mmCIF file of C-alpha atoms in Angstrom:
data_model
loop_
_atom_site.group_PDB
_atom_site.id
_atom_site.type_symbol
_atom_site.label_atom_id
_atom_site.label_comp_id
_atom_site.label_asym_id
_atom_site.label_seq_id
_atom_site.Cartn_x
_atom_site.Cartn_y
_atom_site.Cartn_z
ATOM 1 C CA UNK A 1 5.923 -14.524 -18.240
ATOM 2 C CA UNK A 2 9.489 -15.692 -18.681
ATOM 3 C CA UNK A 3 8.795 -16.993 -22.203
ATOM 4 C CA UNK A 4 9.597 -15.591 -25.636
ATOM 5 C CA UNK A 5 7.844 -12.335 -26.337
ATOM 6 C CA UNK A 6 6.546 -10.694 -29.484
ATOM 7 C CA UNK A 7 8.755 -7.997 -30.895
ATOM 8 C CA UNK A 8 7.273 -4.577 -31.334
ATOM 9 C CA UNK A 9 8.267 -3.206 -34.735
ATOM 10 C CA UNK A 10 8.088 0.436 -35.700
ATOM 11 C CA UNK A 11 6.003 0.581 -38.841
ATOM 12 C CA UNK A 12 5.246 4.236 -38.379
ATOM 13 C CA UNK A 13 5.918 5.089 -42.027
ATOM 14 C CA UNK A 14 2.708 3.282 -42.872
ATOM 15 C CA UNK A 15 0.651 4.525 -39.921
ATOM 16 C CA UNK A 16 -3.038 4.033 -40.443
ATOM 17 C CA UNK A 17 -5.998 3.984 -38.125
ATOM 18 C CA UNK A 18 -7.465 0.718 -36.945
ATOM 19 C CA UNK A 19 -10.810 0.153 -35.331
ATOM 20 C CA UNK A 20 -10.403 -0.972 -31.701
ATOM 21 C CA UNK A 21 -12.450 -3.804 -30.248
ATOM 22 C CA UNK A 22 -15.923 -2.965 -29.043
ATOM 23 C CA UNK A 23 -16.032 -1.694 -25.504
ATOM 24 C CA UNK A 24 -18.800 -0.882 -23.104
ATOM 25 C CA UNK A 25 -19.705 2.775 -22.769
ATOM 26 C CA UNK A 26 -20.381 2.284 -19.080
ATOM 27 C CA UNK A 27 -18.728 4.993 -17.002
ATOM 28 C CA UNK A 28 -17.599 2.800 -14.135
ATOM 29 C CA UNK A 29 -15.556 -0.193 -15.258
ATOM 30 C CA UNK A 30 -13.898 -3.058 -13.441
ATOM 31 C CA UNK A 31 -10.283 -4.159 -13.586
ATOM 32 C CA UNK A 32 -10.450 -7.811 -14.725
ATOM 33 C CA UNK A 33 -6.660 -8.118 -14.960
ATOM 34 C CA UNK A 34 -6.271 -7.090 -11.323
ATOM 35 C CA UNK A 35 -9.070 -9.431 -10.260
ATOM 36 C CA UNK A 36 -7.548 -12.472 -11.992
ATOM 37 C CA UNK A 37 -4.019 -11.711 -10.794
ATOM 38 C CA UNK A 38 -5.004 -11.119 -7.184
ATOM 39 C CA UNK A 39 -7.168 -14.240 -7.173
ATOM 40 C CA UNK A 40 -4.073 -16.311 -7.981
ATOM 41 C CA UNK A 41 -1.755 -14.520 -5.556
ATOM 42 C CA UNK A 42 -4.196 -14.656 -2.660
ATOM 43 C CA UNK A 43 -4.587 -18.393 -3.177
ATOM 44 C CA UNK A 44 -0.980 -18.748 -1.980
ATOM 45 C CA UNK A 45 0.006 -18.622 1.698
ATOM 46 C CA UNK A 46 1.144 -15.171 2.799
ATOM 47 C CA UNK A 47 4.511 -16.557 3.886
ATOM 48 C CA UNK A 48 5.049 -18.017 0.413
ATOM 49 C CA UNK A 49 4.280 -14.711 -1.288
ATOM 50 C CA UNK A 50 6.657 -12.783 0.956
ATOM 51 C CA UNK A 51 9.555 -15.264 0.777
ATOM 52 C CA UNK A 52 9.047 -16.932 -2.601
ATOM 53 C CA UNK A 53 12.754 -17.024 -3.519
ATOM 54 C CA UNK A 54 13.963 -17.982 -0.040
ATOM 55 C CA UNK A 55 15.287 -21.569 0.234
ATOM 56 C CA UNK A 56 14.299 -21.567 3.900
ATOM 57 C CA UNK A 57 10.620 -20.854 3.311
ATOM 58 C CA UNK A 58 9.775 -22.521 -0.021
ATOM 59 C CA UNK A 59 11.037 -25.869 -1.271
ATOM 60 C CA UNK A 60 12.316 -26.193 -4.868
ATOM 61 C CA UNK A 61 9.368 -28.453 -5.729
ATOM 62 C CA UNK A 62 6.828 -25.952 -4.357
ATOM 63 C CA UNK A 63 8.528 -23.074 -6.116
ATOM 64 C CA UNK A 64 8.605 -24.891 -9.463
ATOM 65 C CA UNK A 65 4.912 -25.791 -9.256
ATOM 66 C CA UNK A 66 3.867 -22.248 -8.327
ATOM 67 C CA UNK A 67 6.126 -20.763 -11.002
ATOM 68 C CA UNK A 68 4.627 -22.938 -13.733
ATOM 69 C CA UNK A 69 1.075 -22.063 -12.688
ATOM 70 C CA UNK A 70 1.926 -18.371 -12.572
ATOM 71 C CA UNK A 71 3.615 -18.503 -15.988
ATOM 72 C CA UNK A 72 0.613 -20.181 -17.622
ATOM 73 C CA UNK A 73 -1.857 -17.729 -16.112
ATOM 74 C CA UNK A 74 0.429 -14.753 -16.674
ATOM 75 C CA UNK A 75 0.825 -15.439 -20.377
ATOM 76 C CA UNK A 76 -2.929 -15.665 -20.837
ATOM 77 C CA UNK A 77 -3.484 -12.400 -18.979
ATOM 78 C CA UNK A 78 -0.740 -10.605 -20.921
ATOM 79 C CA UNK A 79 -2.285 -11.665 -24.217
ATOM 80 C CA UNK A 80 -5.787 -10.738 -23.089
ATOM 81 C CA UNK A 81 -5.042 -7.562 -21.148
ATOM 82 C CA UNK A 82 -1.557 -6.094 -20.512
ATOM 83 C CA UNK A 83 1.972 -6.721 -19.202
ATOM 84 C CA UNK A 84 1.490 -4.631 -16.073
ATOM 85 C CA UNK A 85 -1.586 -4.289 -13.874
ATOM 86 C CA UNK A 86 -3.040 -0.891 -12.960
ATOM 87 C CA UNK A 87 -4.510 -0.165 -9.558
ATOM 88 C CA UNK A 88 -6.895 2.531 -8.361
ATOM 89 C CA UNK A 89 -4.151 4.614 -6.684
ATOM 90 C CA UNK A 90 -2.476 5.261 -10.018
ATOM 91 C CA UNK A 91 -5.529 6.787 -11.645
ATOM 92 C CA UNK A 92 -5.050 10.186 -10.005
ATOM 93 C CA UNK A 93 -1.538 10.340 -11.476
ATOM 94 C CA UNK A 94 -2.879 10.135 -15.020
ATOM 95 C CA UNK A 95 -5.659 12.591 -14.210
ATOM 96 C CA UNK A 96 -3.123 15.082 -12.866
ATOM 97 C CA UNK A 97 -0.821 14.853 -15.902
ATOM 98 C CA UNK A 98 -3.565 14.558 -18.519
ATOM 99 C CA UNK A 99 -3.767 14.750 -21.535
ATOM 100 C CA UNK A 100 -1.805 11.567 -22.292
ATOM 101 C CA UNK A 101 -0.221 10.016 -25.370
ATOM 102 C CA UNK A 102 0.751 6.337 -25.104
ATOM 103 C CA UNK A 103 3.108 4.623 -27.536
ATOM 104 C CA UNK A 104 3.138 0.825 -27.512
ATOM 105 C CA UNK A 105 -0.357 0.456 -26.081
ATOM 106 C CA UNK A 106 -0.668 -3.136 -27.352
ATOM 107 C CA UNK A 107 -3.556 -4.636 -29.240
ATOM 108 C CA UNK A 108 -5.767 -4.418 -26.146
ATOM 109 C CA UNK A 109 -4.901 -0.824 -25.196
ATOM 110 C CA UNK A 110 -5.806 -1.896 -21.678
ATOM 111 C CA UNK A 111 -4.233 0.974 -19.746
ATOM 112 C CA UNK A 112 -5.567 3.599 -22.168
ATOM 113 C CA UNK A 113 -9.107 2.235 -21.922
ATOM 114 C CA UNK A 114 -8.836 1.910 -18.139
ATOM 115 C CA UNK A 115 -7.689 5.488 -17.515
ATOM 116 C CA UNK A 116 -10.224 6.895 -19.979
ATOM 117 C CA UNK A 117 -13.284 4.892 -18.939
ATOM 118 C CA UNK A 118 -12.557 4.944 -15.221
ATOM 119 C CA UNK A 119 -11.037 8.412 -14.836
ATOM 120 C CA UNK A 120 -12.166 10.520 -17.822
ATOM 121 C CA UNK A 121 -8.525 10.884 -18.904
ATOM 122 C CA UNK A 122 -7.982 12.322 -22.384
ATOM 123 C CA UNK A 123 -5.647 9.808 -24.049
ATOM 124 C CA UNK A 124 -4.373 9.000 -27.534
ATOM 125 C CA UNK A 125 -2.862 5.508 -27.790
ATOM 126 C CA UNK A 126 -0.612 4.117 -30.533
ATOM 127 C CA UNK A 127 0.796 0.724 -31.457
ATOM 128 C CA UNK A 128 2.432 -0.444 -34.662
ATOM 129 C CA UNK A 129 0.230 -3.554 -34.597
ATOM 130 C CA UNK A 130 -3.289 -3.150 -33.306
ATOM 131 C CA UNK A 131 -3.933 -6.876 -33.749
ATOM 132 C CA UNK A 132 -0.877 -8.494 -32.164
ATOM 133 C CA UNK A 133 1.014 -5.710 -30.395
ATOM 134 C CA UNK A 134 2.209 -6.595 -26.910
ATOM 135 C CA UNK A 135 1.184 -10.233 -27.092
ATOM 136 C CA UNK A 136 3.435 -13.195 -26.283
ATOM 137 C CA UNK A 137 4.244 -15.520 -29.186
ATOM 138 C CA UNK A 138 2.031 -13.623 -31.603
ATOM 139 C CA UNK A 139 2.264 -15.026 -35.123
ATOM 140 C CA UNK A 140 4.533 -12.977 -37.361
ATOM 141 C CA UNK A 141 2.753 -14.077 -40.509
ATOM 142 C CA UNK A 142 -0.665 -12.977 -39.349
ATOM 143 C CA UNK A 143 -2.158 -10.488 -41.793
ATOM 144 C CA UNK A 144 -2.988 -7.070 -40.438
ATOM 145 C CA UNK A 145 -6.284 -5.436 -41.260
ATOM 146 C CA UNK A 146 -6.151 -1.763 -42.122
ATOM 147 C CA UNK A 147 -8.899 0.773 -41.745
ATOM 148 C CA UNK A 148 -9.672 3.245 -44.493
ATOM 149 C CA UNK A 149 -10.173 5.982 -41.889
ATOM 150 C CA UNK A 150 -6.718 7.519 -41.566
ATOM 151 C CA UNK A 151 -7.945 9.822 -38.824
ATOM 152 C CA UNK A 152 -8.290 7.069 -36.259
ATOM 153 C CA UNK A 153 -11.162 6.002 -34.067
ATOM 154 C CA UNK A 154 -12.344 8.381 -31.371
ATOM 155 C CA UNK A 155 -14.646 7.609 -28.465
ATOM 156 C CA UNK A 156 -15.164 10.761 -26.409
ATOM 157 C CA UNK A 157 -11.567 11.477 -25.354
ATOM 158 C CA UNK A 158 -10.114 8.069 -26.246
ATOM 159 C CA UNK A 159 -8.285 7.701 -29.565
ATOM 160 C CA UNK A 160 -6.516 4.515 -30.671
ATOM 161 C CA UNK A 161 -4.367 4.608 -33.801
ATOM 162 C CA UNK A 162 -1.701 2.634 -35.560
ATOM 163 C CA UNK A 163 1.744 4.168 -35.193
ATOM 164 C CA UNK A 164 5.135 4.075 -33.531
ATOM 165 C CA UNK A 165 7.578 6.525 -31.910
ATOM 166 C CA UNK A 166 7.707 8.898 -34.905
ATOM 167 C CA UNK A 167 4.129 10.021 -34.285
ATOM 168 C CA UNK A 168 5.496 12.015 -31.347
ATOM 169 C CA UNK A 169 7.210 14.412 -33.752
ATOM 170 C CA UNK A 170 4.993 14.037 -36.848
ATOM 171 C CA UNK A 171 1.443 13.974 -35.466
ATOM 172 C CA UNK A 172 0.254 17.389 -34.234
ATOM 173 C CA UNK A 173 -2.380 15.713 -32.035
ATOM 174 C CA UNK A 174 0.380 14.330 -29.780
ATOM 175 C CA UNK A 175 1.897 17.700 -28.906
ATOM 176 C CA UNK A 176 1.652 19.120 -25.390
ATOM 177 C CA UNK A 177 0.762 15.700 -23.988
ATOM 178 C CA UNK A 178 2.411 13.597 -21.300
ATOM 179 C CA UNK A 179 4.121 10.539 -22.784
ATOM 180 C CA UNK A 180 3.099 7.235 -21.215
ATOM 181 C CA UNK A 181 5.209 4.089 -21.662
ATOM 182 C CA UNK A 182 4.204 0.739 -20.162
ATOM 183 C CA UNK A 183 6.657 -2.125 -20.732
ATOM 184 C CA UNK A 184 7.846 -0.511 -23.979
ATOM 185 C CA UNK A 185 10.797 -2.851 -24.625
ATOM 186 C CA UNK A 186 9.743 -6.473 -24.317
ATOM 187 C CA UNK A 187 12.352 -7.366 -26.925
ATOM 188 C CA UNK A 188 14.946 -5.799 -29.177
ATOM 189 C CA UNK A 189 13.559 -2.944 -31.242
ATOM 190 C CA UNK A 190 13.795 -2.957 -35.029
ATOM 191 C CA UNK A 191 13.335 0.091 -37.205
ATOM 192 C CA UNK A 192 10.990 -0.134 -40.158
ATOM 193 C CA UNK A 193 12.514 -1.044 -43.527
ATOM 194 C CA UNK A 194 11.590 2.321 -45.052
ATOM 195 C CA UNK A 195 13.529 4.221 -42.372
ATOM 196 C CA UNK A 196 16.523 1.903 -42.767
ATOM 197 C CA UNK A 197 16.584 2.582 -46.488
ATOM 198 C CA UNK A 198 16.414 6.332 -45.893
ATOM 199 C CA UNK A 199 19.448 6.156 -43.601
ATOM 200 C CA UNK A 200 21.422 4.138 -46.141
ATOM 201 C CA UNK A 201 20.539 6.668 -48.829
ATOM 202 C CA UNK A 202 21.811 9.497 -46.621
ATOM 203 C CA UNK A 203 25.024 7.611 -45.891
ATOM 204 C CA UNK A 204 24.285 7.079 -42.209
ATOM 205 C CA UNK A 205 25.339 4.048 -40.217
ATOM 206 C CA UNK A 206 21.991 2.672 -39.049
ATOM 207 C CA UNK A 207 23.676 0.700 -36.284
ATOM 208 C CA UNK A 208 24.966 3.907 -34.691
ATOM 209 C CA UNK A 209 22.439 6.578 -35.641
ATOM 210 C CA UNK A 210 19.209 4.830 -34.724
ATOM 211 C CA UNK A 211 17.984 3.955 -31.226
ATOM 212 C CA UNK A 212 18.047 0.255 -30.447
ATOM 213 C CA UNK A 213 14.825 0.230 -28.409
ATOM 214 C CA UNK A 214 11.317 1.547 -28.902
ATOM 215 C CA UNK A 215 11.448 3.525 -25.660
ATOM 216 C CA UNK A 216 14.704 5.183 -26.705
ATOM 217 C CA UNK A 217 13.167 5.999 -30.083
ATOM 218 C CA UNK A 218 10.325 7.723 -28.243
ATOM 219 C CA UNK A 219 12.824 9.970 -26.456
ATOM 220 C CA UNK A 220 14.308 10.797 -29.849
ATOM 221 C CA UNK A 221 10.973 12.148 -31.081
ATOM 222 C CA UNK A 222 9.258 13.358 -27.901
ATOM 223 C CA UNK A 223 9.228 17.134 -27.474
ATOM 224 C CA UNK A 224 7.080 17.379 -24.337
ATOM 225 C CA UNK A 225 8.145 17.849 -20.746
ATOM 226 C CA UNK A 226 6.694 14.904 -18.790
ATOM 227 C CA UNK A 227 7.002 11.116 -19.074
ATOM 228 C CA UNK A 228 5.174 8.433 -17.087
ATOM 229 C CA UNK A 229 6.854 5.023 -17.048
ATOM 230 C CA UNK A 230 5.391 1.763 -15.761
ATOM 231 C CA UNK A 231 7.682 -1.219 -15.266
ATOM 232 C CA UNK A 232 11.018 -2.033 -13.661
ATOM 233 C CA UNK A 233 13.888 0.449 -13.626
ATOM 234 C CA UNK A 234 17.573 0.274 -12.762
ATOM 235 C CA UNK A 235 18.222 -1.719 -9.602
ATOM 236 C CA UNK A 236 14.601 -2.792 -9.089
ATOM 237 C CA UNK A 237 14.565 -6.222 -10.701
ATOM 238 C CA UNK A 238 14.929 -9.540 -8.872
ATOM 239 C CA UNK A 239 15.955 -11.474 -11.985
ATOM 240 C CA UNK A 240 19.724 -11.770 -12.291
ATOM 241 C CA UNK A 241 19.486 -12.368 -16.049
ATOM 242 C CA UNK A 242 17.648 -9.055 -16.409
ATOM 243 C CA UNK A 243 19.769 -7.156 -13.886
ATOM 244 C CA UNK A 244 20.389 -4.310 -13.433
ATOM 245 C CA UNK A 245 18.019 -2.642 -15.923
ATOM 246 C CA UNK A 246 14.909 -4.746 -15.329
ATOM 247 C CA UNK A 247 12.471 -6.497 -17.619
ATOM 248 C CA UNK A 248 10.539 -3.652 -19.208
ATOM 249 C CA UNK A 249 12.770 -0.954 -20.745
ATOM 250 C CA UNK A 250 16.248 -0.913 -22.268
ATOM 251 C CA UNK A 251 19.429 0.447 -20.739
ATOM 252 C CA UNK A 252 19.707 2.867 -23.665
ATOM 253 C CA UNK A 253 16.353 4.384 -22.743
ATOM 254 C CA UNK A 254 17.029 4.497 -19.012
ATOM 255 C CA UNK A 255 20.434 6.126 -19.410
ATOM 256 C CA UNK A 256 19.045 8.924 -21.557
ATOM 257 C CA UNK A 257 15.971 9.288 -19.344
ATOM 258 C CA UNK A 258 18.156 9.760 -16.254
ATOM 259 C CA UNK A 259 20.441 12.190 -18.109
ATOM 260 C CA UNK A 260 17.816 14.481 -19.612
ATOM 261 C CA UNK A 261 15.006 14.151 -17.056
ATOM 262 C CA UNK A 262 14.633 13.950 -13.289
ATOM 263 C CA UNK A 263 12.214 11.760 -11.382
ATOM 264 C CA UNK A 264 9.587 13.621 -9.355
ATOM 265 C CA UNK A 265 7.466 10.658 -8.275
ATOM 266 C CA UNK A 266 7.944 6.907 -7.890
ATOM 267 C CA UNK A 267 5.449 4.512 -6.369
ATOM 268 C CA UNK A 268 5.349 0.741 -6.165
ATOM 269 C CA UNK A 269 2.578 -1.066 -8.000
ATOM 270 C CA UNK A 270 0.172 -2.889 -5.729
ATOM 271 C CA UNK A 271 -0.322 -5.605 -8.346
ATOM 272 C CA UNK A 272 3.024 -7.309 -8.904
ATOM 273 C CA UNK A 273 3.673 -10.922 -9.772
ATOM 274 C CA UNK A 274 5.934 -12.917 -7.448
ATOM 275 C CA UNK A 275 9.075 -12.149 -9.459
ATOM 276 C CA UNK A 276 8.240 -8.589 -10.519
ATOM 277 C CA UNK A 277 8.847 -5.183 -8.897
ATOM 278 C CA UNK A 278 6.980 -2.787 -11.163
ATOM 279 C CA UNK A 279 6.698 0.877 -10.281
ATOM 280 C CA UNK A 280 5.013 3.915 -11.743
ATOM 281 C CA UNK A 281 7.440 6.812 -12.055
ATOM 282 C CA UNK A 282 6.988 10.349 -13.336
ATOM 283 C CA UNK A 283 9.871 12.141 -15.018
ATOM 284 C CA UNK A 284 10.183 15.821 -15.876
ATOM 285 C CA UNK A 285 12.527 17.242 -18.495
ATOM 286 C CA UNK A 286 15.400 19.037 -16.758
ATOM 287 C CA UNK A 287 16.602 22.529 -17.434
ATOM 288 C CA UNK A 288 20.339 22.689 -18.079
ATOM 289 C CA UNK A 289 23.032 25.199 -17.202
ATOM 290 C CA UNK A 290 26.272 25.531 -19.167
ATOM 291 C CA UNK A 291 29.531 26.260 -17.333
ATOM 292 C CA UNK A 292 32.210 27.590 -19.701
ATOM 293 C CA UNK A 293 35.876 27.559 -18.648
ATOM 294 C CA UNK A 294 38.474 29.627 -20.439
ATOM 295 C CA UNK A 295 41.540 27.822 -21.701
ATOM 296 C CA UNK A 296 44.615 29.142 -19.852
ATOM 297 C CA UNK A 297 47.122 27.346 -22.078
ATOM 298 C CA UNK A 298 49.342 29.305 -24.473
ATOM 299 C CA UNK A 299 48.679 26.918 -27.352
ATOM 300 C CA UNK A 300 46.987 27.853 -30.601
ATOM 301 C CA UNK A 301 43.818 25.996 -29.622
ATOM 302 C CA UNK A 302 41.943 28.552 -27.540
ATOM 303 C CA UNK A 303 38.653 26.677 -27.409
ATOM 304 C CA UNK A 304 36.968 26.820 -24.016
ATOM 305 C CA UNK A 305 35.806 23.837 -22.041
ATOM 306 C CA UNK A 306 32.105 23.559 -21.392
ATOM 307 C CA UNK A 307 30.271 21.469 -18.794
ATOM 308 C CA UNK A 308 26.529 21.070 -18.465
ATOM 309 C CA UNK A 309 24.550 20.622 -15.264
ATOM 310 C CA UNK A 310 20.904 19.921 -14.603
ATOM 311 C CA UNK A 311 18.836 22.323 -12.560
ATOM 312 C CA UNK A 312 16.268 20.563 -10.363
ATOM 313 C CA UNK A 313 14.083 22.934 -8.327
ATOM 314 C CA UNK A 314 13.956 22.050 -4.620
ATOM 315 C CA UNK A 315 10.246 21.293 -4.816
ATOM 316 C CA UNK A 316 10.960 18.681 -7.535
ATOM 317 C CA UNK A 317 13.752 16.828 -5.722
ATOM 318 C CA UNK A 318 13.123 13.353 -4.372
ATOM 319 C CA UNK A 319 14.297 12.669 -0.805
ATOM 320 C CA UNK A 320 17.760 11.161 -0.566
ATOM 321 C CA UNK A 321 17.217 9.378 2.746
ATOM 322 C CA UNK A 322 15.901 5.890 2.031
ATOM 323 C CA UNK A 323 16.237 2.910 4.348
ATOM 324 C CA UNK A 324 14.999 -0.663 4.600
ATOM 325 C CA UNK A 325 12.927 -1.414 7.715
ATOM 326 C CA UNK A 326 15.847 -3.287 9.320
ATOM 327 C CA UNK A 327 18.053 -0.164 9.342
ATOM 328 C CA UNK A 328 15.465 2.630 9.347
ATOM 329 C CA UNK A 329 16.436 3.520 12.914
ATOM 330 C CA UNK A 330 19.833 4.686 11.645
ATOM 331 C CA UNK A 331 18.152 7.613 9.904
ATOM 332 C CA UNK A 332 16.932 8.947 13.237
ATOM 333 C CA UNK A 333 18.658 12.142 14.396
ATOM 334 C CA UNK A 334 18.270 11.249 18.072
ATOM 335 C CA UNK A 335 21.112 9.770 20.087
ATOM 336 C CA UNK A 336 24.449 11.032 21.429
ATOM 337 C CA UNK A 337 26.344 13.624 19.440
ATOM 338 C CA UNK A 338 29.657 12.298 18.144
ATOM 339 C CA UNK A 339 32.856 14.128 17.213
ATOM 340 C CA UNK A 340 36.282 13.029 15.997
ATOM 341 C CA UNK A 341 39.422 13.811 17.968
ATOM 342 C CA UNK A 342 42.807 14.477 16.362
ATOM 343 C CA UNK A 343 43.561 10.753 16.207
ATOM 344 C CA UNK A 344 40.330 10.009 14.392
ATOM 345 C CA UNK A 345 38.693 8.387 17.422
ATOM 346 C CA UNK A 346 35.121 9.165 18.377
ATOM 347 C CA UNK A 347 34.212 10.845 21.641
ATOM 348 C CA UNK A 348 30.708 11.582 22.896
ATOM 349 C CA UNK A 349 30.010 15.244 23.418
ATOM 350 C CA UNK A 350 29.063 15.711 27.066
ATOM 351 C CA UNK A 351 25.993 17.820 27.544
ATOM 352 C CA UNK A 352 25.512 20.281 30.398
ATOM 353 C CA UNK A 353 22.866 18.525 32.474
ATOM 354 C CA UNK A 354 22.508 21.498 34.817
ATOM 355 C CA UNK A 355 21.064 23.776 32.130
ATOM 356 C CA UNK A 356 17.397 23.290 31.212
ATOM 357 C CA UNK A 357 17.447 19.501 31.425
ATOM 358 C CA UNK A 358 13.683 19.031 31.316
ATOM 359 C CA UNK A 359 13.020 21.287 28.299
ATOM 360 C CA UNK A 360 15.781 19.454 26.448
ATOM 361 C CA UNK A 361 14.004 16.148 26.992
ATOM 362 C CA UNK A 362 10.765 17.588 25.690
ATOM 363 C CA UNK A 363 12.542 18.895 22.613
ATOM 364 C CA UNK A 364 14.151 15.515 22.002
ATOM 365 C CA UNK A 365 10.771 13.809 22.296
ATOM 366 C CA UNK A 366 9.330 16.262 19.789
ATOM 367 C CA UNK A 367 12.160 15.536 17.346
ATOM 368 C CA UNK A 368 11.559 11.793 17.688
ATOM 369 C CA UNK A 369 7.879 12.243 16.893
ATOM 370 C CA UNK A 370 8.756 14.282 13.841
ATOM 371 C CA UNK A 371 11.227 11.700 12.591
ATOM 372 C CA UNK A 372 8.704 8.897 12.967
ATOM 373 C CA UNK A 373 6.395 10.798 10.636
ATOM 374 C CA UNK A 374 9.068 11.813 8.142
ATOM 375 C CA UNK A 375 10.850 8.469 7.803
ATOM 376 C CA UNK A 376 8.580 5.689 6.577
ATOM 377 C CA UNK A 377 10.686 2.523 6.192
ATOM 378 C CA UNK A 378 10.612 1.213 2.647
ATOM 379 C CA UNK A 379 7.781 3.493 1.482
ATOM 380 C CA UNK A 380 9.802 5.198 -1.256
ATOM 381 C CA UNK A 381 10.397 2.006 -3.179
#
């Protein structure tokens, strides 16, 4: 939490199965990460949790002490469990978009185990290092054990294997699955040496041709239609050093995600640390439409211009109207009608009070009730 993090390296050329840690076969499981995190957060005054970065509510000494305690606990929980904390509301999302393939599951494969054991979700999880993946300050020189079973380890719908982004295009078991990424880019991504050598042999510039993050590499190989992302996205983060892209996925990934996909669901995590604003978002691959314009010039070059646009069906469009609680009333459609005169000044439109005055009031009241249901301040984010 705020300290150096272990780099995830794509060693997919040497993908082999590794036996995951033993796990209880009990159907109903707990969420120990959530329990430990909430125990710490609830030990703090509610006012401190809500206004942690406010100079008026928390003194620098108090903030420093809380921050240090959170960092120590957070690092232990990341190494033991995961970077982000699931909550029960999110389970139905994975059930709806099952089957799932996760890349970068970490050595604990916490989310994969949670959704499988708690929700019967069919999931295949990959990480290039099943011993140290996703851990903070993991030792680079630690030897990795390899299993002789190249087919992976399966436990009734849960499969955990060694592999990176290339499995999405090379492994037939990953096809027709929803891609799940949870904090995929803790640090800069590095391609495996074998892939670098292949690019040099083909005369490619590896600095330009290869994605610079693991999440972006996943988009390069993913052929499915749906992606679930857990972490911070553009504009969500509170950390100025990590602004505007957040602490969990690279700008390269987010730019391509926004260009080729559209978001159909976004919900705030209920289990965020004091400085974190994680969300779960679901993205669907967009259909595109090409607009071709004929060249009207008399020059020899008669090539036509071509623009591409995304088609997002109305039922897959997120609402545009979003307001913080302090200005949510501005989204209300009630109030006097306003028009502009020729000078640009506003004049209220006078209503005929002699015509059906009482029914008009009832209609206005009905509209207000509807707006109170439709506009929920701050709920979208």
